[in-house]
Short mmCIF file of C-alpha atoms in Angstrom, two decimals:
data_model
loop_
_atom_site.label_atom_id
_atom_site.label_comp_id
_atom_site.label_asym_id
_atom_site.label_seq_id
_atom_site.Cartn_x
_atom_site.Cartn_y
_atom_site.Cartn_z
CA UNK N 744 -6.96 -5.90 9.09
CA UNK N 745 -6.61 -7.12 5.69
CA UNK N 746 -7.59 -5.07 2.85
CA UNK N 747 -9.00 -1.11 2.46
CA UNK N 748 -10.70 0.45 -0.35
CA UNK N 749 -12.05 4.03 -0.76
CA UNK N 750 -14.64 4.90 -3.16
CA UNK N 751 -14.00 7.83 -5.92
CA UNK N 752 -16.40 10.23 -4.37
CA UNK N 753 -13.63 9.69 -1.04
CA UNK N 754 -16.40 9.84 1.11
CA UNK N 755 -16.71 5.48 1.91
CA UNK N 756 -14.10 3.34 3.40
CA UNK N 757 -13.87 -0.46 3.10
CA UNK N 758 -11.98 -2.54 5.82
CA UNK N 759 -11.53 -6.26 5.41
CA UNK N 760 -10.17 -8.22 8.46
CA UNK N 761 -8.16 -11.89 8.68
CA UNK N 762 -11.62 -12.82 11.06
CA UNK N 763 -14.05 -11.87 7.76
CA UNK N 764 -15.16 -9.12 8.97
CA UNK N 765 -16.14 -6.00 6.53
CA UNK N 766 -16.91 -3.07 7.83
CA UNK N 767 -18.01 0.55 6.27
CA UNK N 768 -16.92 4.05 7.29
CA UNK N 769 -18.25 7.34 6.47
CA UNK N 770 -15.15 9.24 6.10
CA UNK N 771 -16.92 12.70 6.93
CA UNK N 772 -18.07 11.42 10.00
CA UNK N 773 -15.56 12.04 12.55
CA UNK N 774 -15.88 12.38 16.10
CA UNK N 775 -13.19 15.10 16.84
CA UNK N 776 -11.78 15.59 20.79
CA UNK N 777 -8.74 17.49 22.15
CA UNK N 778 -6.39 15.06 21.30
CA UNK N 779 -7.54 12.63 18.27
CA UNK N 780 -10.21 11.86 15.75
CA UNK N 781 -12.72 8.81 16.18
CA UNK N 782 -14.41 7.66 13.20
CA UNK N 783 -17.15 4.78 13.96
CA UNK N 784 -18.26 2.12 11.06
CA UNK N 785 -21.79 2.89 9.27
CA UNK N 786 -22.50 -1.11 9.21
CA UNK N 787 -20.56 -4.43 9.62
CA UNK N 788 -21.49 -7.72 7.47
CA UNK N 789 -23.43 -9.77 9.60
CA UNK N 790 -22.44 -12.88 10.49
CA UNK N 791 -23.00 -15.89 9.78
CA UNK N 792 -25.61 -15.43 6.88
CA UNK N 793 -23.01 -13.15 4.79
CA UNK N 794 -19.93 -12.92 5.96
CA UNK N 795 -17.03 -15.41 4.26
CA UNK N 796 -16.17 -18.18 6.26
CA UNK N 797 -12.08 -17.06 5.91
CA UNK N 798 -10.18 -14.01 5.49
CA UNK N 799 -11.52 -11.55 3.10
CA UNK N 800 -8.08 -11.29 0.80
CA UNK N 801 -9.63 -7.60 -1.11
CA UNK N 802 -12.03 -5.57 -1.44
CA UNK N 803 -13.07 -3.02 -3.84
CA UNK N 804 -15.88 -0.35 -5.32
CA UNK N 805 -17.92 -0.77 -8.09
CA UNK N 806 -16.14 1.86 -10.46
CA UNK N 807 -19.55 3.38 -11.53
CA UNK N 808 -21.92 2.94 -8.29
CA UNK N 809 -21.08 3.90 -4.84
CA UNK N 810 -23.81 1.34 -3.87
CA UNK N 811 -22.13 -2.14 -4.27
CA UNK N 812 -18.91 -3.50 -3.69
CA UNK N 813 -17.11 -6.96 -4.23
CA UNK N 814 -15.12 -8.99 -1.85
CA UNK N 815 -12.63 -11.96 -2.37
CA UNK N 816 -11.96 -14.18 0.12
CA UNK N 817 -9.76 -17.44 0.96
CA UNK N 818 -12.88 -19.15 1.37
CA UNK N 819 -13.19 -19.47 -2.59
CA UNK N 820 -15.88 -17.19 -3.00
CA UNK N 821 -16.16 -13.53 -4.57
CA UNK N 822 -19.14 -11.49 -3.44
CA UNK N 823 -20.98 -8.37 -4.14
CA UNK N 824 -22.79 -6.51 -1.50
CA UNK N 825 -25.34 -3.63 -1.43
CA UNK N 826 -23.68 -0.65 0.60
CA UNK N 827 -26.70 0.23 2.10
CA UNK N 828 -28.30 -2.71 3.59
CA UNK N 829 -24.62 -4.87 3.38
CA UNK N 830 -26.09 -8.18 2.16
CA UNK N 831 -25.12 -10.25 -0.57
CA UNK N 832 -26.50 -9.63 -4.39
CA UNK N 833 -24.69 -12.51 -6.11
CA UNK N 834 -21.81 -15.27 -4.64
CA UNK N 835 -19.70 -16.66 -7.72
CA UNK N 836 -17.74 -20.23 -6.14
CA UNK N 837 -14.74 -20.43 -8.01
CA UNK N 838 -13.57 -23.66 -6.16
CA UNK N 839 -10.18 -22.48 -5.80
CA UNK N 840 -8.41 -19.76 -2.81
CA UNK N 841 -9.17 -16.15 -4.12
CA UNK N 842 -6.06 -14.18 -3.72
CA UNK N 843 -7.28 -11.12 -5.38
CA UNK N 844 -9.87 -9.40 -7.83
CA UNK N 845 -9.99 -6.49 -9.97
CA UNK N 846 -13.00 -4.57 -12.15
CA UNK N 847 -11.76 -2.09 -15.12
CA UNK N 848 -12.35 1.69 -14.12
CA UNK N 849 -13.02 2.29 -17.76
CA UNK N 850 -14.72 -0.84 -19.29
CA UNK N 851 -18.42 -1.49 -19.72
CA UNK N 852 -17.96 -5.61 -20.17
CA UNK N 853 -18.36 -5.87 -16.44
CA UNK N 854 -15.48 -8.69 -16.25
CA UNK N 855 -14.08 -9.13 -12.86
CA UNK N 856 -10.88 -10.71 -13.45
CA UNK N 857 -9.89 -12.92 -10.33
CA UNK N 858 -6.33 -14.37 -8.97
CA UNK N 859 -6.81 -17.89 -7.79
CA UNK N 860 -4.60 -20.54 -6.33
CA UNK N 861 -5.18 -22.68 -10.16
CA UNK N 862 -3.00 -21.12 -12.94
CA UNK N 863 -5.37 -19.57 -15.07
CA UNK N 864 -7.15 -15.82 -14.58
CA UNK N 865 -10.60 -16.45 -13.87
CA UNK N 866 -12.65 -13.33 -15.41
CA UNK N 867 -16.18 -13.73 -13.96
CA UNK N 868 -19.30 -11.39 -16.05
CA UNK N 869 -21.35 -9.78 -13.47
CA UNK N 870 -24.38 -9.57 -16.42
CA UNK N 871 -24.59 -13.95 -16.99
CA UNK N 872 -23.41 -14.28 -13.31
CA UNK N 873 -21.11 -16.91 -14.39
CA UNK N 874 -16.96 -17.40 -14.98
CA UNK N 875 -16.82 -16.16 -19.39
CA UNK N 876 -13.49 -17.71 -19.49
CA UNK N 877 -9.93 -18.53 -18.66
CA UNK N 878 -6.42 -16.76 -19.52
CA UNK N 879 -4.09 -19.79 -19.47
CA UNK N 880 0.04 -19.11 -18.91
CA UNK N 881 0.67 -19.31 -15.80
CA UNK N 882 2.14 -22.34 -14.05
CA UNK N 883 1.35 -21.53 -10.59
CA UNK N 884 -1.27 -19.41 -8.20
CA UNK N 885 -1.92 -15.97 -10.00
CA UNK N 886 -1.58 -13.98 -6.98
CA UNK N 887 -2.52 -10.30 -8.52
CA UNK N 888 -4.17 -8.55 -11.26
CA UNK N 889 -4.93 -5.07 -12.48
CA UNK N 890 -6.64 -3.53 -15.25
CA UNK N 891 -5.41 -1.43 -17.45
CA UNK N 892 -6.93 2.39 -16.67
CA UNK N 893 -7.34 3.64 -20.18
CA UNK N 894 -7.84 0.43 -22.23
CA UNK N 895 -10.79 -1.89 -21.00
CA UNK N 896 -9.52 -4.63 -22.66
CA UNK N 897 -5.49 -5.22 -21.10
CA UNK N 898 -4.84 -6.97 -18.39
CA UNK N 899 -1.77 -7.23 -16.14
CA UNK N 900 -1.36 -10.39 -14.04
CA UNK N 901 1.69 -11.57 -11.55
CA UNK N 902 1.92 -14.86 -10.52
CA UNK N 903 4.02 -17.64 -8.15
CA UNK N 904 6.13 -18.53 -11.25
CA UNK N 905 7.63 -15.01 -11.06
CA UNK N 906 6.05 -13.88 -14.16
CA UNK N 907 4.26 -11.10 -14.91
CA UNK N 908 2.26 -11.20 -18.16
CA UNK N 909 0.06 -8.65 -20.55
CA UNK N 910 -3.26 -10.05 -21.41
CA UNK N 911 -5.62 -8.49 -24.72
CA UNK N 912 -8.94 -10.46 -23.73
CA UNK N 913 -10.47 -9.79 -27.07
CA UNK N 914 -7.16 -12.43 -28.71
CA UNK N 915 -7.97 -16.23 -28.82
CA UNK N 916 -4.09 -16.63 -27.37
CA UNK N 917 -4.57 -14.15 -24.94
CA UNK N 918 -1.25 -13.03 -23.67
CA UNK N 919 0.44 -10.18 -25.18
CA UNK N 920 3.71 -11.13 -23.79
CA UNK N 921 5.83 -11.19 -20.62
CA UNK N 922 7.81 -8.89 -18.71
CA UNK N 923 11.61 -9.92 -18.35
CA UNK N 924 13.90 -8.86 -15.80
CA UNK N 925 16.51 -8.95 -17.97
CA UNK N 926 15.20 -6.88 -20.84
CA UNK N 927 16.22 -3.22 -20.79
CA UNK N 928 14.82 -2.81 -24.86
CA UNK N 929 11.38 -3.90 -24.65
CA UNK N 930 9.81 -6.85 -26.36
CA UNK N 931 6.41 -6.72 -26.53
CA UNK N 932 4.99 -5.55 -29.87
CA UNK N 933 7.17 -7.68 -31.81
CA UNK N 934 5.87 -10.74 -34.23
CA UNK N 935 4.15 -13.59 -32.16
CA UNK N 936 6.74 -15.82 -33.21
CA UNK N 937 9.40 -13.76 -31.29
CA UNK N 938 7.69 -13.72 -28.30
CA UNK N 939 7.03 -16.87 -28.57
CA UNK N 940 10.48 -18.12 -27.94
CA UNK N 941 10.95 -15.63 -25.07
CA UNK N 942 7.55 -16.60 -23.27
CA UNK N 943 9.05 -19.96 -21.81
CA UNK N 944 12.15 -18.25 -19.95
CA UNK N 945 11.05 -14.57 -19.41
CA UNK N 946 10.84 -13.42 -15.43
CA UNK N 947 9.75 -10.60 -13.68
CA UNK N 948 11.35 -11.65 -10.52
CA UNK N 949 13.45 -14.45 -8.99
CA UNK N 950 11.09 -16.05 -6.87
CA UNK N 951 7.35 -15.65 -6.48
CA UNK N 952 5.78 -12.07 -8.76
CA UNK N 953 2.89 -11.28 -5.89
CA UNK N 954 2.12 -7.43 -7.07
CA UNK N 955 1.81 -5.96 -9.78
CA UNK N 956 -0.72 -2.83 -10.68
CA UNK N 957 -0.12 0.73 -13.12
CA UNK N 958 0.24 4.13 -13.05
CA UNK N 959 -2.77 5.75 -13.94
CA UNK N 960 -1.43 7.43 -17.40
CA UNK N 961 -0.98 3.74 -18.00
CA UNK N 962 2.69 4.25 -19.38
CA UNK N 963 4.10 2.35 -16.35
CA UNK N 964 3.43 -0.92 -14.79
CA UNK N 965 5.14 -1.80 -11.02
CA UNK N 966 5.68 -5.20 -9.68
CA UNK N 967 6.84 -6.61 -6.41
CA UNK N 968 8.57 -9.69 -5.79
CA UNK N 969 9.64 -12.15 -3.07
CA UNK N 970 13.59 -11.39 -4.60
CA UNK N 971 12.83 -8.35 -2.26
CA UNK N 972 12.63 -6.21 -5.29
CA UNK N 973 10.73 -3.40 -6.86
CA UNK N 974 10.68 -3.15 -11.09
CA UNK N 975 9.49 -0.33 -13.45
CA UNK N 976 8.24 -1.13 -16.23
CA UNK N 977 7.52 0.14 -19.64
CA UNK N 978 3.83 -0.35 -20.52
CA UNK N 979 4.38 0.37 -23.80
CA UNK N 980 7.01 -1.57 -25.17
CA UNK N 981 7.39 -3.95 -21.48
CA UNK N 982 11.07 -2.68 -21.05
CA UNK N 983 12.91 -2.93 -17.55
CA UNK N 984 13.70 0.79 -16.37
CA UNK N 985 16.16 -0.54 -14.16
CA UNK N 986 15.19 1.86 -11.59
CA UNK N 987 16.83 1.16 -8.20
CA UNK N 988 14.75 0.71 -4.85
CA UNK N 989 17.94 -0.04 -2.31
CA UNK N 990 18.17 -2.92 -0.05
CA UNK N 991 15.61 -1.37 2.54
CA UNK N 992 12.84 -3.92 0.52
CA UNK N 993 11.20 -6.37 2.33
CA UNK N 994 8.00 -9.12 0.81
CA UNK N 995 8.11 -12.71 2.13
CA UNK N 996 3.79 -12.41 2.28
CA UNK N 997 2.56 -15.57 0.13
CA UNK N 998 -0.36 -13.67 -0.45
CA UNK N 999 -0.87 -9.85 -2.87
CA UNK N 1000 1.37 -7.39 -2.12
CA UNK N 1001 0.96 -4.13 -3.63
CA UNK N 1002 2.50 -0.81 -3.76
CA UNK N 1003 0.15 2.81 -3.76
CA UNK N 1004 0.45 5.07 -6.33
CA UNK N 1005 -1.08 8.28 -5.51
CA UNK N 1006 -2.64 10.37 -8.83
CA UNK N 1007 0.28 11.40 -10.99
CA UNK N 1008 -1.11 15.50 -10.98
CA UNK N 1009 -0.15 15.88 -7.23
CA UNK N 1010 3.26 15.90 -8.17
CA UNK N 1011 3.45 16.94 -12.01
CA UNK N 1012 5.27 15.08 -14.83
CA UNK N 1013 8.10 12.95 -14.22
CA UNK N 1014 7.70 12.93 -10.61
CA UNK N 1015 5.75 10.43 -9.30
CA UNK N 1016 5.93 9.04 -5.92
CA UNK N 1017 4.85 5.22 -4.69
CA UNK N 1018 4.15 4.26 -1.12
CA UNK N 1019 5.46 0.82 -0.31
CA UNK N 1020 3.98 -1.25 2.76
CA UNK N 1021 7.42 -2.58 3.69
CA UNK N 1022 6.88 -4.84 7.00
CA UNK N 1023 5.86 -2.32 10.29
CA UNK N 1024 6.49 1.11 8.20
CA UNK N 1025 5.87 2.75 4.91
CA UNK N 1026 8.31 3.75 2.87
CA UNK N 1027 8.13 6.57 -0.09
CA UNK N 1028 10.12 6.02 -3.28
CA UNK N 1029 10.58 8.23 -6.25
CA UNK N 1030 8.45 5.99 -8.90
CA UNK N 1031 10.89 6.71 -11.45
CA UNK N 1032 14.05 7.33 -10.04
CA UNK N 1033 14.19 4.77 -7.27
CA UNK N 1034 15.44 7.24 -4.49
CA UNK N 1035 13.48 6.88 -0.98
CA UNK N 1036 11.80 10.23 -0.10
CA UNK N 1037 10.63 9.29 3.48
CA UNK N 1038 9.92 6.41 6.08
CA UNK N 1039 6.34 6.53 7.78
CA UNK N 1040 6.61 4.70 11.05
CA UNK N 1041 4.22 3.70 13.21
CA UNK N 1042 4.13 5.64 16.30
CA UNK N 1043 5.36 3.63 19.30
CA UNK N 1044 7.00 1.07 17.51
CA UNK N 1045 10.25 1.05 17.80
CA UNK N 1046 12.78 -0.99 15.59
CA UNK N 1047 12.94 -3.87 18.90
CA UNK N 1048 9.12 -4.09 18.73
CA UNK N 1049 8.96 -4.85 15.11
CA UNK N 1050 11.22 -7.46 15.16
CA UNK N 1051 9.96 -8.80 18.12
CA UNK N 1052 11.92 -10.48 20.96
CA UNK N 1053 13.46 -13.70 18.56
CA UNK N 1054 14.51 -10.96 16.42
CA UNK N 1055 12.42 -12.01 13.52
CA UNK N 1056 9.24 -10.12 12.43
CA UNK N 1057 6.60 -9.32 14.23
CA UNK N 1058 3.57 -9.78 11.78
CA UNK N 1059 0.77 -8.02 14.19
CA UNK N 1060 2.91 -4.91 13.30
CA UNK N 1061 2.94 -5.92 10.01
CA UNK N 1062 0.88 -2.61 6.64
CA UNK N 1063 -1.06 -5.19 5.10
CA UNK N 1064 -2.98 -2.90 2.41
CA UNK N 1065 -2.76 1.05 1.70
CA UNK N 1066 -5.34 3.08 -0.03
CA UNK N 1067 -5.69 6.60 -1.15
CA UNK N 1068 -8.32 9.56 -0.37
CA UNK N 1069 -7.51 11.89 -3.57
CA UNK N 1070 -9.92 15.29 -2.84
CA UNK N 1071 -7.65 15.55 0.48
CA UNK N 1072 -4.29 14.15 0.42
CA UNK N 1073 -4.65 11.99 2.82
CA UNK N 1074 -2.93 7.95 2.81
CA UNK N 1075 -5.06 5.02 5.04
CA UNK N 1076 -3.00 1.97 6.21
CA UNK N 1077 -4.34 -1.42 7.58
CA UNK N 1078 -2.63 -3.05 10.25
CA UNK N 1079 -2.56 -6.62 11.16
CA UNK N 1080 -2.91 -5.50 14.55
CA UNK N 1081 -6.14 -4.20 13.65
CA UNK N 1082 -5.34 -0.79 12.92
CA UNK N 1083 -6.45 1.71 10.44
CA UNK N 1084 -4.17 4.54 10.44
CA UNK N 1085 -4.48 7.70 8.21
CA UNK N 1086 -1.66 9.82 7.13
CA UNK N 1087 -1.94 13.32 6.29
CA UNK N 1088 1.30 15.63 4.52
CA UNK N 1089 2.85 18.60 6.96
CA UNK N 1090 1.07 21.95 5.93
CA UNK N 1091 3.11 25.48 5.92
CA UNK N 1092 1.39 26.38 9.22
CA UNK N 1093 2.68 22.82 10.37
CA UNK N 1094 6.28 23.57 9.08
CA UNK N 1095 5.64 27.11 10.21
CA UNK N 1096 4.49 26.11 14.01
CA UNK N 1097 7.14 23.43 14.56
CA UNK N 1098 10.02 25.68 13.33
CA UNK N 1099 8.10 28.78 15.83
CA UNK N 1100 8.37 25.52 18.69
CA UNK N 1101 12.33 24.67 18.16
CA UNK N 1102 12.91 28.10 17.78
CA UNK N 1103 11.78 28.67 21.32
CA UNK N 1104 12.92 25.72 22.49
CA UNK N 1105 16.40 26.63 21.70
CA UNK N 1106 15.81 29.99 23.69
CA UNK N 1107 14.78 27.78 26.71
CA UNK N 1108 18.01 25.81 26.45
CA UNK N 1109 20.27 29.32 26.01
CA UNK N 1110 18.50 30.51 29.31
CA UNK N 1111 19.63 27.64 30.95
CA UNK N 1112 23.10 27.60 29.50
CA UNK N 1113 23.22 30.72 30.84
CA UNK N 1114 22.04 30.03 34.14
CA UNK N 1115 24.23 27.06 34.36
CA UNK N 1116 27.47 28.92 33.36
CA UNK N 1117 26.45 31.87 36.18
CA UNK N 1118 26.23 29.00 38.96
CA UNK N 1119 29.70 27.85 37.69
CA UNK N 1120 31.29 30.62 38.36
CA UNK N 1121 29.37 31.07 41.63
CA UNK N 1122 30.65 27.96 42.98
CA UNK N 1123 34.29 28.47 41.60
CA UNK N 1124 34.51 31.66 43.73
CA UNK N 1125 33.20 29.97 46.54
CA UNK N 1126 35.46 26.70 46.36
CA UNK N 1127 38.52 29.41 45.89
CA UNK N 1128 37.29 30.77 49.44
CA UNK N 1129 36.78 27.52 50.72
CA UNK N 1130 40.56 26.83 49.92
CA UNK N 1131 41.93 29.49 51.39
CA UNK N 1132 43.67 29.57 54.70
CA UNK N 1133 42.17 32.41 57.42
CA UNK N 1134 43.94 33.79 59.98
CA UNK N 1135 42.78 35.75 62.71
CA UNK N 1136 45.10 37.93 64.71
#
């Protein structure tokens, strides 16, 4: 399993497989016995006649109609499909690997901008059905891009070169500026000419920039890195945050990696988490602060398992892609063993039961304390007996 995508209604799942395989899911219909849930796909992408011919590398929604979706795909080509009868409207060949693909949530332009193995962003108009044009700074693959969620026109790209770049597609130079590792002020905004000289030696990470996406108040942009680092950024003036993920980080994939960030009003102002697919687990940083909240493992894994028996990783245990239900709090991962796993927060009643559970569990283990301090004594008195000499007159 490659890729997931949930619709904003959070009633449609996507899944994407290494094999080409799409498949939908109706969410709400779940097949519930005593001990799990079963969900079973609404339709699969037949194949030959429209499946890819490689691994489908994303998929993803229309933003304003539940009844198409696109698909990218190492086999060059980015699709859209009808939901209901899963066949291909349009096929755009962009004769290069398709690494990802994104569509703005809040533009009307209908520009899918696409990450390709050549250096320039590809932005393909659904209207003409052909490629409008090319944002040229990169110079290597442009492994991820992402949209802007309140400005339709800004666009955030990462790339092999370990840069990560600001686009305003309405400029004739394009690129707003860069992000720099090293910069704690914040650049962008300044005259052309000064970004200018900085453009050349600015880097978001040391080594290949394969994620990169935004909060959704827009003020922060996140980017992952095969350094084995996570960086906050500034959106508005492109500043380094400096915030601190610990050496738990792991990202060696060659292909998009990206981290989940769940809406900012679950957890209020200031507080926003990320979820981070980090090898055979999931871990849960403060967005801000850096601090890790929680690991989600997978159950019956254990630490042996994921490494596997030469000690190195074990990719079929490997999150490949993480997406979010918002009406009910509830986190889907994709497995590259094939896996969709859903992840739903501990209720009071949970906390409540559990805590009710160890509470008799601990009166178990005093009743047997006690039991094994009574046959103790028992045996004491009867060793002392034992050890005694009788005589009988």
């Amino acid at each position: 399993m490659q890729s997931l995508s949930i619709h904003l209604t959070s009633e449609s799942l996507l899944s994407g497989g290494a094999d080409s395989s799409i498949h939908i899911w109706d969410l709400e219909a779940v097949e519930n016995t005593t001990q799990s849930c079963i969900y079973h796909p609404l339709g699969t992408v037949r194949k030959p006649s429209s499946s890819h011919n490689f691994g489908v590398t994303e998929l993803s929604f229309y933003p304003f109609d539940s009844f198409a979706f696109l698909s990218s795909s190492y086999d060059h080509f980015l699709k859209i499909y009808s939901t209901e009868t899963l066949e291909v409207s349009a096929s755009f060949d962009l004769s290069s690997v398709l690494y990802s693909h994104a569509l703005s949530p809040v533009a009307d332009h209908l520009l899918v901008a696409c990450a390709t193995q050549h250096p320039a962003v590809r932005l393909v108009d659904l209207r003409s059905g052909a490629s409008a044009h090319s944002l040229a700074g990169h110079s290597g693959a442009v492994l991820s891009v992402a949209w802007s969620p309140h400005d339709a026109n800004i666009l955030a790209t990462a790339g092999s070169d370990g840069t990560a770049r600001l686009w305003d597609i309405r400029r004739s130079a394009g690129c707003l500026g860069l992000l720099d590792l090293e910069d704690s002020v914040g650049t962008i905004g300044n005259t052309a000419m000064e970004m200018s000289r900085r453009t050349d030696r600015c880097k978001a990470h040391v080594g290949v920039c394969n994620g990169v996406a935004w909060t959704d108040d827009s003020d922060h942009l996140i980017t992952t890195g095969h350094d084995e680092r996570i960086r906050t950024w500034s959106a508005t003036t492109g500043a380094n945050t400096l915030s601190h993920f610990g050496p738990t980080i792991k990202n060696a994939k060659l292909s998009t990696l990206l981290p989940l960030l769940p809406p900012s009003y679950l957890t209020g102002p200031g507080k926003q988490v990320m979820f981070y697919p980090n090898d055979n687990e999931i871990l849960m940083f403060d967005l801000l602060e850096g601090s890790l909240h929680k690991r989600l493992k997978t159950p019956g894994i254990s630490g042996a398992q994921a490494r596997g028996s030469t000690r190195k990783r074990n990719i079929r245990n490997q999150v490949a892609s993480l997406a979010w239900r918002s009406g009910h709090i509830e986190l889907y991962s994709a497995h590259s063993d094939g896996v969709i796993r859903i992840w739903m927060p501990r209720t009071k009643e949970d906390a409540e039961l559990e805590a009710e559970e160890l509470k008799d569990a601990a009166g178990v283990m005093d009743e047997d304390k006690n039991r094994k301090r009574k046959r103790e004594a028992l045996n004491e008195v009867y060793r002392d007996l034992t050890r005694q000499k009788l005589t009988f007159n």
